[in-house]
mmCIF file of C-alpha atoms and ligand atoms in Angstrom:
data_model
loop_
_atom_site.group_PDB
_atom_site.id
_atom_site.type_symbol
_atom_site.label_atom_id
_atom_site.label_comp_id
_atom_site.label_asym_id
_atom_site.label_seq_id
_atom_site.Cartn_x
_atom_site.Cartn_y
_atom_site.Cartn_z
ATOM 1 C CA UNK A 1 102.358 -48.063 4.318
ATOM 2 C CA UNK A 2 104.518 -45.297 5.714
ATOM 3 C CA UNK A 3 105.142 -44.950 9.423
ATOM 4 C CA UNK A 4 103.698 -41.946 11.190
ATOM 5 C CA UNK A 5 107.147 -40.496 11.832
ATOM 6 C CA UNK A 6 108.088 -40.706 8.168
ATOM 7 C CA UNK A 7 104.875 -38.905 7.248
ATOM 8 C CA UNK A 8 105.488 -36.230 9.866
ATOM 9 C CA UNK A 9 108.979 -35.645 8.536
ATOM 10 C CA UNK A 10 107.826 -35.083 4.937
ATOM 11 C CA UNK A 11 108.300 -31.586 3.566
ATOM 12 C CA UNK A 12 105.372 -29.205 3.805
ATOM 13 C CA UNK A 13 104.664 -29.478 0.073
ATOM 14 C CA UNK A 14 103.612 -33.105 0.609
ATOM 15 C CA UNK A 15 100.645 -31.781 2.547
ATOM 16 C CA UNK A 16 99.181 -29.766 -0.289
ATOM 17 C CA UNK A 17 96.667 -31.598 -2.485
ATOM 18 C CA UNK A 18 99.011 -31.693 -5.476
ATOM 19 C CA UNK A 19 102.063 -32.586 -3.390
ATOM 20 C CA UNK A 20 100.294 -35.398 -1.530
ATOM 21 C CA UNK A 21 98.923 -36.862 -4.753
ATOM 22 C CA UNK A 22 102.292 -36.771 -6.501
ATOM 23 C CA UNK A 23 104.092 -38.204 -3.492
ATOM 24 C CA UNK A 24 101.623 -41.077 -3.120
ATOM 25 C CA UNK A 25 101.447 -41.786 -6.844
ATOM 26 C CA UNK A 26 105.164 -41.807 -7.561
ATOM 27 C CA UNK A 27 106.051 -43.942 -4.554
ATOM 28 C CA UNK A 28 103.345 -46.473 -5.521
ATOM 29 C CA UNK A 29 104.147 -49.490 -7.731
ATOM 30 C CA UNK A 30 103.142 -49.326 -10.521
ATOM 31 C CA UNK A 31 103.545 -45.546 -10.532
ATOM 32 C CA UNK A 32 100.331 -43.582 -10.958
ATOM 33 C CA UNK A 33 99.133 -39.989 -11.085
ATOM 34 C CA UNK A 34 95.494 -39.087 -10.637
ATOM 35 C CA UNK A 35 93.739 -37.599 -13.701
ATOM 36 C CA UNK A 36 92.500 -34.522 -11.826
ATOM 37 C CA UNK A 37 96.135 -33.358 -11.935
ATOM 38 C CA UNK A 38 95.739 -32.787 -15.692
ATOM 39 C CA UNK A 39 93.518 -29.779 -15.164
ATOM 40 C CA UNK A 40 95.742 -26.815 -14.453
ATOM 41 C CA UNK A 41 95.160 -23.828 -16.724
ATOM 42 C CA UNK A 42 97.099 -25.294 -19.646
ATOM 43 C CA UNK A 43 95.599 -28.758 -19.121
ATOM 44 C CA UNK A 44 92.070 -27.352 -19.147
ATOM 45 C CA UNK A 45 92.882 -25.529 -22.369
ATOM 46 C CA UNK A 46 94.323 -28.700 -23.939
ATOM 47 C CA UNK A 47 91.237 -30.644 -22.897
ATOM 48 C CA UNK A 48 89.048 -28.092 -24.692
ATOM 49 C CA UNK A 49 91.206 -28.652 -27.768
ATOM 50 C CA UNK A 50 90.740 -32.425 -27.431
ATOM 51 C CA UNK A 51 86.965 -32.017 -27.477
ATOM 52 C CA UNK A 52 87.235 -30.559 -30.977
ATOM 53 C CA UNK A 53 89.531 -33.234 -32.444
ATOM 54 C CA UNK A 54 88.064 -35.315 -35.283
ATOM 55 C CA UNK A 55 88.939 -38.546 -33.441
ATOM 56 C CA UNK A 56 87.425 -37.485 -30.116
ATOM 57 C CA UNK A 57 83.803 -38.425 -30.750
ATOM 58 C CA UNK A 58 82.600 -38.100 -27.148
ATOM 59 C CA UNK A 59 81.848 -34.382 -26.867
ATOM 60 C CA UNK A 60 80.404 -34.083 -30.356
ATOM 61 C CA UNK A 61 78.156 -37.107 -29.874
ATOM 62 C CA UNK A 62 76.859 -36.004 -26.493
ATOM 63 C CA UNK A 63 76.275 -32.495 -27.806
ATOM 64 C CA UNK A 64 74.235 -34.002 -30.648
ATOM 65 C CA UNK A 65 72.055 -35.827 -28.131
ATOM 66 C CA UNK A 66 71.467 -32.604 -26.176
ATOM 67 C CA UNK A 67 70.806 -30.611 -29.362
ATOM 68 C CA UNK A 68 68.120 -33.056 -30.319
ATOM 69 C CA UNK A 69 66.562 -33.924 -26.972
ATOM 70 C CA UNK A 70 67.242 -31.064 -24.524
ATOM 71 C CA UNK A 71 63.578 -30.037 -24.238
ATOM 72 C CA UNK A 72 62.455 -33.595 -23.657
ATOM 73 C CA UNK A 73 65.246 -34.176 -21.114
ATOM 74 C CA UNK A 74 64.277 -31.049 -19.163
ATOM 75 C CA UNK A 75 60.584 -31.900 -19.295
ATOM 76 C CA UNK A 76 61.248 -35.400 -17.980
ATOM 77 C CA UNK A 77 63.508 -34.052 -15.213
ATOM 78 C CA UNK A 78 61.169 -31.271 -14.075
ATOM 79 C CA UNK A 79 57.812 -33.084 -14.232
ATOM 80 C CA UNK A 80 56.197 -29.683 -13.754
ATOM 81 C CA UNK A 81 58.460 -28.527 -10.932
ATOM 82 C CA UNK A 82 61.040 -25.719 -10.910
ATOM 83 C CA UNK A 83 64.606 -26.964 -11.240
ATOM 84 C CA UNK A 84 67.900 -25.802 -9.728
ATOM 85 C CA UNK A 85 70.808 -27.053 -11.800
ATOM 86 C CA UNK A 86 74.133 -28.245 -10.394
ATOM 87 C CA UNK A 87 77.001 -29.463 -12.522
ATOM 88 C CA UNK A 88 79.961 -31.581 -11.403
ATOM 89 C CA UNK A 89 83.121 -30.972 -13.439
ATOM 90 C CA UNK A 90 81.502 -28.134 -15.342
ATOM 91 C CA UNK A 91 84.631 -26.927 -17.152
ATOM 92 C CA UNK A 92 83.658 -24.280 -19.696
ATOM 93 C CA UNK A 93 80.092 -25.685 -19.720
ATOM 94 C CA UNK A 94 79.732 -25.414 -23.491
ATOM 95 C CA UNK A 95 77.443 -28.433 -23.925
ATOM 96 C CA UNK A 96 75.594 -27.483 -20.773
ATOM 97 C CA UNK A 97 74.309 -24.376 -22.554
ATOM 98 C CA UNK A 98 71.922 -26.535 -24.553
ATOM 99 C CA UNK A 99 70.384 -27.789 -21.307
ATOM 100 C CA UNK A 100 70.368 -24.344 -19.688
ATOM 101 C CA UNK A 101 68.590 -22.874 -22.717
ATOM 102 C CA UNK A 102 65.992 -25.625 -22.530
ATOM 103 C CA UNK A 103 65.605 -24.854 -18.811
ATOM 104 C CA UNK A 104 64.944 -21.121 -19.383
ATOM 105 C CA UNK A 105 62.327 -22.029 -21.953
ATOM 106 C CA UNK A 106 60.454 -23.776 -19.140
ATOM 107 C CA UNK A 107 61.091 -21.441 -16.228
ATOM 108 C CA UNK A 108 62.014 -17.745 -16.148
ATOM 109 C CA UNK A 109 64.973 -17.989 -13.806
ATOM 110 C CA UNK A 110 67.485 -20.788 -13.468
ATOM 111 C CA UNK A 111 70.074 -21.095 -10.707
ATOM 112 C CA UNK A 112 73.135 -22.910 -11.982
ATOM 113 C CA UNK A 113 75.887 -24.048 -9.583
ATOM 114 C CA UNK A 114 78.997 -24.900 -11.627
ATOM 115 C CA UNK A 115 81.596 -26.989 -9.762
ATOM 116 C CA UNK A 116 85.080 -27.687 -11.099
ATOM 117 C CA UNK A 117 88.638 -28.244 -9.798
ATOM 118 C CA UNK A 118 89.925 -25.566 -12.112
ATOM 119 C CA UNK A 119 88.974 -21.910 -11.732
ATOM 120 C CA UNK A 120 89.812 -20.521 -15.182
ATOM 121 C CA UNK A 121 87.230 -22.469 -17.223
ATOM 122 C CA UNK A 122 84.535 -21.595 -14.647
ATOM 123 C CA UNK A 123 85.233 -17.899 -15.100
ATOM 124 C CA UNK A 124 84.945 -18.305 -18.862
ATOM 125 C CA UNK A 125 81.691 -20.237 -18.422
ATOM 126 C CA UNK A 126 80.077 -17.691 -16.093
ATOM 127 C CA UNK A 127 80.838 -14.746 -18.381
ATOM 128 C CA UNK A 128 79.633 -16.487 -21.508
ATOM 129 C CA UNK A 129 76.445 -17.854 -19.934
ATOM 130 C CA UNK A 130 75.472 -14.521 -18.414
ATOM 131 C CA UNK A 131 75.995 -12.840 -21.766
ATOM 132 C CA UNK A 132 74.222 -15.468 -23.836
ATOM 133 C CA UNK A 133 71.478 -16.876 -21.650
ATOM 134 C CA UNK A 134 69.664 -14.180 -19.688
ATOM 135 C CA UNK A 135 67.707 -15.828 -16.925
ATOM 136 C CA UNK A 136 70.538 -18.086 -15.783
ATOM 137 C CA UNK A 137 72.426 -17.125 -12.622
ATOM 138 C CA UNK A 138 75.759 -18.947 -12.504
ATOM 139 C CA UNK A 139 77.546 -19.585 -9.217
ATOM 140 C CA UNK A 140 81.050 -20.953 -9.772
ATOM 141 C CA UNK A 141 82.483 -23.197 -7.066
ATOM 142 C CA UNK A 142 86.108 -24.341 -7.206
ATOM 143 C CA UNK A 143 86.168 -27.727 -5.504
ATOM 144 C CA UNK A 144 87.361 -31.288 -5.922
ATOM 145 C CA UNK A 145 84.062 -33.158 -5.884
ATOM 146 C CA UNK A 146 85.866 -36.514 -5.957
ATOM 147 C CA UNK A 147 86.766 -36.222 -2.291
ATOM 148 C CA UNK A 148 83.195 -35.437 -1.263
ATOM 149 C CA UNK A 149 80.673 -32.900 -2.425
ATOM 150 C CA UNK A 150 79.573 -30.054 -0.201
ATOM 151 C CA UNK A 151 75.860 -29.313 -0.029
ATOM 152 C CA UNK A 152 73.792 -28.263 -3.013
ATOM 153 C CA UNK A 153 71.582 -25.369 -1.894
ATOM 154 C CA UNK A 154 68.334 -25.415 -3.871
ATOM 155 C CA UNK A 155 65.958 -23.402 -1.712
ATOM 156 C CA UNK A 156 62.984 -25.646 -2.103
ATOM 157 C CA UNK A 157 63.479 -26.364 -5.793
ATOM 158 C CA UNK A 158 63.944 -29.770 -7.342
ATOM 159 C CA UNK A 159 67.652 -30.364 -7.934
ATOM 160 C CA UNK A 160 68.995 -31.579 -11.222
ATOM 161 C CA UNK A 161 72.611 -32.720 -10.949
ATOM 162 C CA UNK A 162 74.462 -32.866 -14.248
ATOM 163 C CA UNK A 163 77.363 -35.237 -14.441
ATOM 164 C CA UNK A 164 77.989 -35.339 -18.149
ATOM 165 C CA UNK A 165 80.890 -35.808 -20.566
ATOM 166 C CA UNK A 166 81.639 -39.327 -19.292
ATOM 167 C CA UNK A 167 83.640 -37.893 -16.391
ATOM 168 C CA UNK A 168 82.314 -40.797 -14.278
ATOM 169 C CA UNK A 169 84.460 -43.001 -16.560
ATOM 170 C CA UNK A 170 87.595 -41.817 -14.758
ATOM 171 C CA UNK A 171 86.712 -43.801 -11.635
ATOM 172 C CA UNK A 172 87.080 -47.466 -10.836
ATOM 173 C CA UNK A 173 83.654 -49.081 -10.502
ATOM 174 C CA UNK A 174 83.601 -49.128 -6.696
ATOM 175 C CA UNK A 175 84.751 -45.515 -6.517
ATOM 176 C CA UNK A 176 82.175 -44.465 -9.127
ATOM 177 C CA UNK A 177 79.375 -45.938 -7.006
ATOM 178 C CA UNK A 178 80.778 -44.266 -3.904
ATOM 179 C CA UNK A 179 80.892 -40.922 -5.694
ATOM 180 C CA UNK A 180 77.289 -41.221 -6.898
ATOM 181 C CA UNK A 181 76.190 -42.319 -3.404
ATOM 182 C CA UNK A 182 77.849 -39.236 -2.026
ATOM 183 C CA UNK A 183 75.908 -37.115 -4.532
ATOM 184 C CA UNK A 184 72.737 -38.984 -3.570
ATOM 185 C CA UNK A 185 73.354 -38.205 0.116
ATOM 186 C CA UNK A 186 73.041 -34.487 -0.681
ATOM 187 C CA UNK A 187 69.754 -34.903 -2.564
ATOM 188 C CA UNK A 188 66.149 -35.470 -1.589
ATOM 189 C CA UNK A 189 63.881 -38.135 -3.076
ATOM 190 C CA UNK A 190 62.660 -36.909 -6.458
ATOM 191 C CA UNK A 191 65.797 -34.893 -7.221
ATOM 192 C CA UNK A 192 67.324 -35.763 -10.573
ATOM 193 C CA UNK A 193 70.673 -36.977 -11.886
ATOM 194 C CA UNK A 194 71.623 -36.632 -15.548
ATOM 195 C CA UNK A 195 74.593 -38.854 -16.309
ATOM 196 C CA UNK A 196 76.474 -38.862 -19.624
ATOM 197 C CA UNK A 197 78.517 -41.997 -20.288
ATOM 198 C CA UNK A 198 80.643 -43.343 -23.092
ATOM 199 C CA UNK A 199 79.561 -46.772 -24.277
ATOM 200 C CA UNK A 200 81.587 -49.845 -25.245
ATOM 201 C CA UNK A 201 82.317 -49.850 -28.967
ATOM 202 C CA UNK A 202 84.862 -51.022 -31.502
ATOM 203 C CA UNK A 203 88.287 -50.868 -29.925
ATOM 204 C CA UNK A 204 90.069 -48.994 -32.747
ATOM 205 C CA UNK A 205 87.577 -46.127 -32.525
ATOM 206 C CA UNK A 206 88.257 -45.752 -28.807
ATOM 207 C CA UNK A 207 92.040 -46.028 -29.102
ATOM 208 C CA UNK A 208 92.162 -43.352 -31.799
ATOM 209 C CA UNK A 209 90.105 -41.007 -29.636
ATOM 210 C CA UNK A 210 92.872 -41.174 -27.003
ATOM 211 C CA UNK A 211 95.841 -41.144 -29.387
ATOM 212 C CA UNK A 212 95.064 -38.528 -31.996
ATOM 213 C CA UNK A 213 97.077 -37.729 -35.121
ATOM 214 C CA UNK A 214 97.780 -34.140 -34.092
ATOM 215 C CA UNK A 215 99.261 -35.204 -30.743
ATOM 216 C CA UNK A 216 96.990 -33.044 -28.597
ATOM 217 C CA UNK A 217 96.190 -35.917 -26.238
ATOM 218 C CA UNK A 218 99.911 -36.660 -25.948
ATOM 219 C CA UNK A 219 100.530 -33.016 -24.983
ATOM 220 C CA UNK A 220 97.619 -33.173 -22.505
ATOM 221 C CA UNK A 221 99.072 -36.290 -20.899
ATOM 222 C CA UNK A 222 102.625 -34.862 -20.720
ATOM 223 C CA UNK A 223 101.371 -31.554 -19.345
ATOM 224 C CA UNK A 224 101.017 -33.230 -15.963
ATOM 225 C CA UNK A 225 104.842 -33.467 -15.870
ATOM 226 C CA UNK A 226 105.153 -29.787 -16.778
ATOM 227 C CA UNK A 227 102.738 -28.977 -13.967
ATOM 228 C CA UNK A 228 104.792 -30.988 -11.458
ATOM 229 C CA UNK A 229 107.946 -29.222 -12.642
ATOM 230 C CA UNK A 230 106.357 -25.838 -12.068
ATOM 231 C CA UNK A 231 104.411 -26.460 -8.873
ATOM 232 C CA UNK A 232 106.801 -28.814 -7.116
ATOM 233 C CA UNK A 233 110.170 -27.797 -8.557
ATOM 234 C CA UNK A 234 110.744 -31.072 -10.413
ATOM 235 C CA UNK A 235 112.980 -31.626 -13.418
ATOM 236 C CA UNK A 236 110.960 -33.965 -15.639
ATOM 237 C CA UNK A 237 111.948 -33.747 -19.298
ATOM 238 C CA UNK A 238 108.626 -34.425 -21.070
ATOM 239 C CA UNK A 239 110.534 -35.393 -24.227
ATOM 240 C CA UNK A 240 111.942 -38.392 -22.412
ATOM 241 C CA UNK A 241 108.432 -39.792 -21.945
ATOM 242 C CA UNK A 242 106.077 -41.158 -24.534
ATOM 243 C CA UNK A 243 102.288 -40.959 -24.532
ATOM 244 C CA UNK A 244 100.596 -44.370 -24.556
ATOM 245 C CA UNK A 245 96.904 -45.193 -24.924
ATOM 246 C CA UNK A 246 95.838 -48.806 -24.575
ATOM 247 C CA UNK A 247 92.564 -50.644 -24.380
ATOM 248 C CA UNK A 248 92.182 -52.887 -21.334
ATOM 249 C CA UNK A 249 89.548 -55.398 -22.368
ATOM 250 C CA UNK A 250 89.231 -57.110 -19.011
ATOM 251 C CA UNK A 251 88.295 -53.859 -17.288
ATOM 252 C CA UNK A 252 86.545 -52.291 -20.272
ATOM 253 C CA UNK A 253 88.637 -49.147 -20.122
ATOM 254 C CA UNK A 254 91.119 -47.127 -22.090
ATOM 255 C CA UNK A 255 94.281 -46.438 -20.131
ATOM 256 C CA UNK A 256 96.695 -43.572 -20.600
ATOM 257 C CA UNK A 257 100.299 -43.943 -19.536
ATOM 258 C CA UNK A 258 103.536 -41.982 -19.760
ATOM 259 C CA UNK A 259 106.337 -44.339 -20.696
ATOM 260 C CA UNK A 260 109.933 -43.532 -19.809
ATOM 261 C CA UNK A 261 112.031 -43.772 -22.980
ATOM 262 C CA UNK A 262 115.257 -44.352 -21.043
ATOM 263 C CA UNK A 263 116.429 -45.333 -17.562
ATOM 264 C CA UNK A 264 116.437 -42.034 -15.694
ATOM 265 C CA UNK A 265 116.149 -40.312 -12.353
ATOM 266 C CA UNK A 266 113.992 -37.273 -11.741
ATOM 267 C CA UNK A 267 114.139 -35.024 -8.713
ATOM 268 C CA UNK A 268 111.148 -33.313 -7.198
ATOM 269 C CA UNK A 269 112.576 -30.444 -5.195
ATOM 270 C CA UNK A 270 109.622 -29.494 -3.024
ATOM 271 C CA UNK A 271 109.085 -33.122 -2.012
ATOM 272 C CA UNK A 272 112.832 -33.692 -1.459
ATOM 273 C CA UNK A 273 112.421 -36.814 -3.494
ATOM 274 C CA UNK A 274 114.251 -38.650 -6.276
ATOM 275 C CA UNK A 275 112.204 -40.873 -8.567
ATOM 276 C CA UNK A 276 113.869 -43.602 -10.610
ATOM 277 C CA UNK A 277 112.450 -44.903 -13.856
ATOM 278 C CA UNK A 278 113.513 -48.025 -15.699
ATOM 279 C CA UNK A 279 113.460 -47.808 -19.480
ATOM 280 C CA UNK A 280 109.918 -48.679 -20.577
ATOM 281 C CA UNK A 281 108.439 -48.128 -17.118
ATOM 282 C CA UNK A 282 105.183 -46.186 -17.138
ATOM 283 C CA UNK A 283 103.229 -43.783 -14.989
ATOM 284 C CA UNK A 284 99.549 -44.704 -15.246
ATOM 285 C CA UNK A 285 97.797 -41.350 -15.587
ATOM 286 C CA UNK A 286 94.189 -42.142 -16.494
ATOM 287 C CA UNK A 287 91.482 -44.756 -16.851
ATOM 288 C CA UNK A 288 88.467 -44.004 -18.984
ATOM 289 C CA UNK A 289 85.832 -46.694 -18.543
ATOM 290 C CA UNK A 290 83.393 -47.541 -21.321
ATOM 291 C CA UNK A 291 80.012 -48.871 -20.251
ATOM 292 C CA UNK A 292 77.351 -51.322 -21.300
ATOM 293 C CA UNK A 293 73.681 -50.546 -20.606
ATOM 294 C CA UNK A 294 73.735 -53.139 -17.845
ATOM 295 C CA UNK A 295 76.881 -51.648 -16.305
ATOM 296 C CA UNK A 296 75.320 -48.203 -16.186
ATOM 297 C CA UNK A 297 72.060 -49.268 -14.601
ATOM 298 C CA UNK A 298 73.705 -51.397 -11.935
ATOM 299 C CA UNK A 299 76.081 -48.547 -11.023
ATOM 300 C CA UNK A 300 73.329 -45.933 -10.852
ATOM 301 C CA UNK A 301 70.919 -48.171 -8.956
ATOM 302 C CA UNK A 302 73.504 -49.255 -6.392
ATOM 303 C CA UNK A 303 74.014 -45.563 -5.661
ATOM 304 C CA UNK A 304 70.360 -45.017 -4.740
ATOM 305 C CA UNK A 305 68.854 -43.787 -7.998
ATOM 306 C CA UNK A 306 66.309 -45.244 -10.345
ATOM 307 C CA UNK A 307 66.771 -44.723 -14.095
ATOM 308 C CA UNK A 308 63.710 -43.231 -15.730
ATOM 309 C CA UNK A 309 64.825 -42.576 -19.286
ATOM 310 C CA UNK A 310 67.844 -42.645 -21.573
ATOM 311 C CA UNK A 311 68.839 -41.064 -24.863
ATOM 312 C CA UNK A 312 71.507 -42.090 -27.332
ATOM 313 C CA UNK A 313 72.832 -41.297 -30.826
ATOM 314 C CA UNK A 314 72.241 -43.352 -33.989
ATOM 315 C CA UNK A 315 75.419 -45.389 -33.505
ATOM 316 C CA UNK A 316 74.669 -45.842 -29.796
ATOM 317 C CA UNK A 317 78.161 -44.614 -28.983
ATOM 318 C CA UNK A 318 77.151 -42.398 -26.081
ATOM 319 C CA UNK A 319 74.365 -42.591 -23.507
ATOM 320 C CA UNK A 320 72.594 -39.882 -21.523
ATOM 321 C CA UNK A 321 70.717 -41.327 -18.535
ATOM 322 C CA UNK A 322 68.133 -39.603 -16.394
ATOM 323 C CA UNK A 323 67.694 -41.035 -12.921
ATOM 324 C CA UNK A 324 65.595 -40.101 -9.899
ATOM 325 C CA UNK A 325 66.876 -40.136 -6.331
ATOM 326 C CA UNK A 326 64.838 -42.782 -4.489
HETATM 327 C C1 LIG B 401 87.051 -35.685 -19.218
HETATM 328 C C2 LIG B 401 87.414 -37.844 -18.293
HETATM 329 C C3 LIG B 401 85.724 -37.531 -19.934
HETATM 330 O O1 LIG B 401 88.132 -39.740 -20.382
HETATM 331 O O2 LIG B 401 87.510 -38.990 -22.315
HETATM 332 C C4 LIG B 401 90.216 -36.985 -22.887
HETATM 333 C C5 LIG B 401 89.443 -36.999 -20.409
HETATM 334 N N1 LIG B 401 91.511 -37.943 -21.453
HETATM 335 N N2 LIG B 401 91.291 -37.468 -23.528
HETATM 336 C C6 LIG B 401 87.895 -38.812 -21.163
HETATM 337 C C7 LIG B 401 90.357 -37.296 -21.560
HETATM 338 C C8 LIG B 401 92.071 -38.021 -22.668
HETATM 339 C C9 LIG B 401 88.017 -37.370 -20.663
HETATM 340 N N3 LIG B 401 87.079 -37.111 -19.527
#
């Protein structure tokens, strides 16, 4: 804990979202940085590149499930009613198109609220969707939904909240439930949640997905240092850190770290702060939880939803769960 006076004397930059996160994370032990910091413009672009890597099975597998079952998913969600779609962490919304197309096959007009922390992918998404799927009206909203979602206007329609791509996997179990409860608090009974989650599978498959041959995930991980250099005037040398991906069996999650290759000191100008690293010390930058069927249902049910149906691929690597707000 820091005393009030020490907080009040921090530079202004520590009060911005990025500054506060970096300050808290790099004074913590072990050092951490929150994964939402990955998604500046370059980070969002690198993530898109990750989704196309041969080792990164998640996006491809989930897309396959949507390609095969989108009509059935939409029918089950709508139950004859008109839907308003809302997506958390929409990004460029490429996979979402399959669901939006299924929605316009059922109803003439679809309102789609696309929420993301990063503006650039939302702009890309809106332009592409309006060109390719007439009938869908996209409203982009730049917001960090992890600190609380604002309301989801639906003007009388049944809401369908999409939280796909296993983004929920970034949160520790208690936080994941809290986040879903917060979503639930903005819904009415009968509104729908579509949750895409990555399932527990053979460890080597998972590790490779987060440590690819081409080094794109390594660049994605290190980009957070580049972002801190640019936005907070720091002098991290990304070459003096190594990307690490390791499976944590106890917590059923893959962890990403940045490991300092030498003993070094980094200064962060805007935070008036010096950060020391021992050789081999890491910054923990991401957790990506992998779920069992039981884990998913207990999480979703504790948040005030009831699962009605789920879809998976042949290998059962990925799960798409439809749940109703109770
Ligand atoms: C966007 C959180 C689903 O955990 O798989 C990809 C992010 N990190 N490669 C994931 C990510 C490294 C991704 N999520």
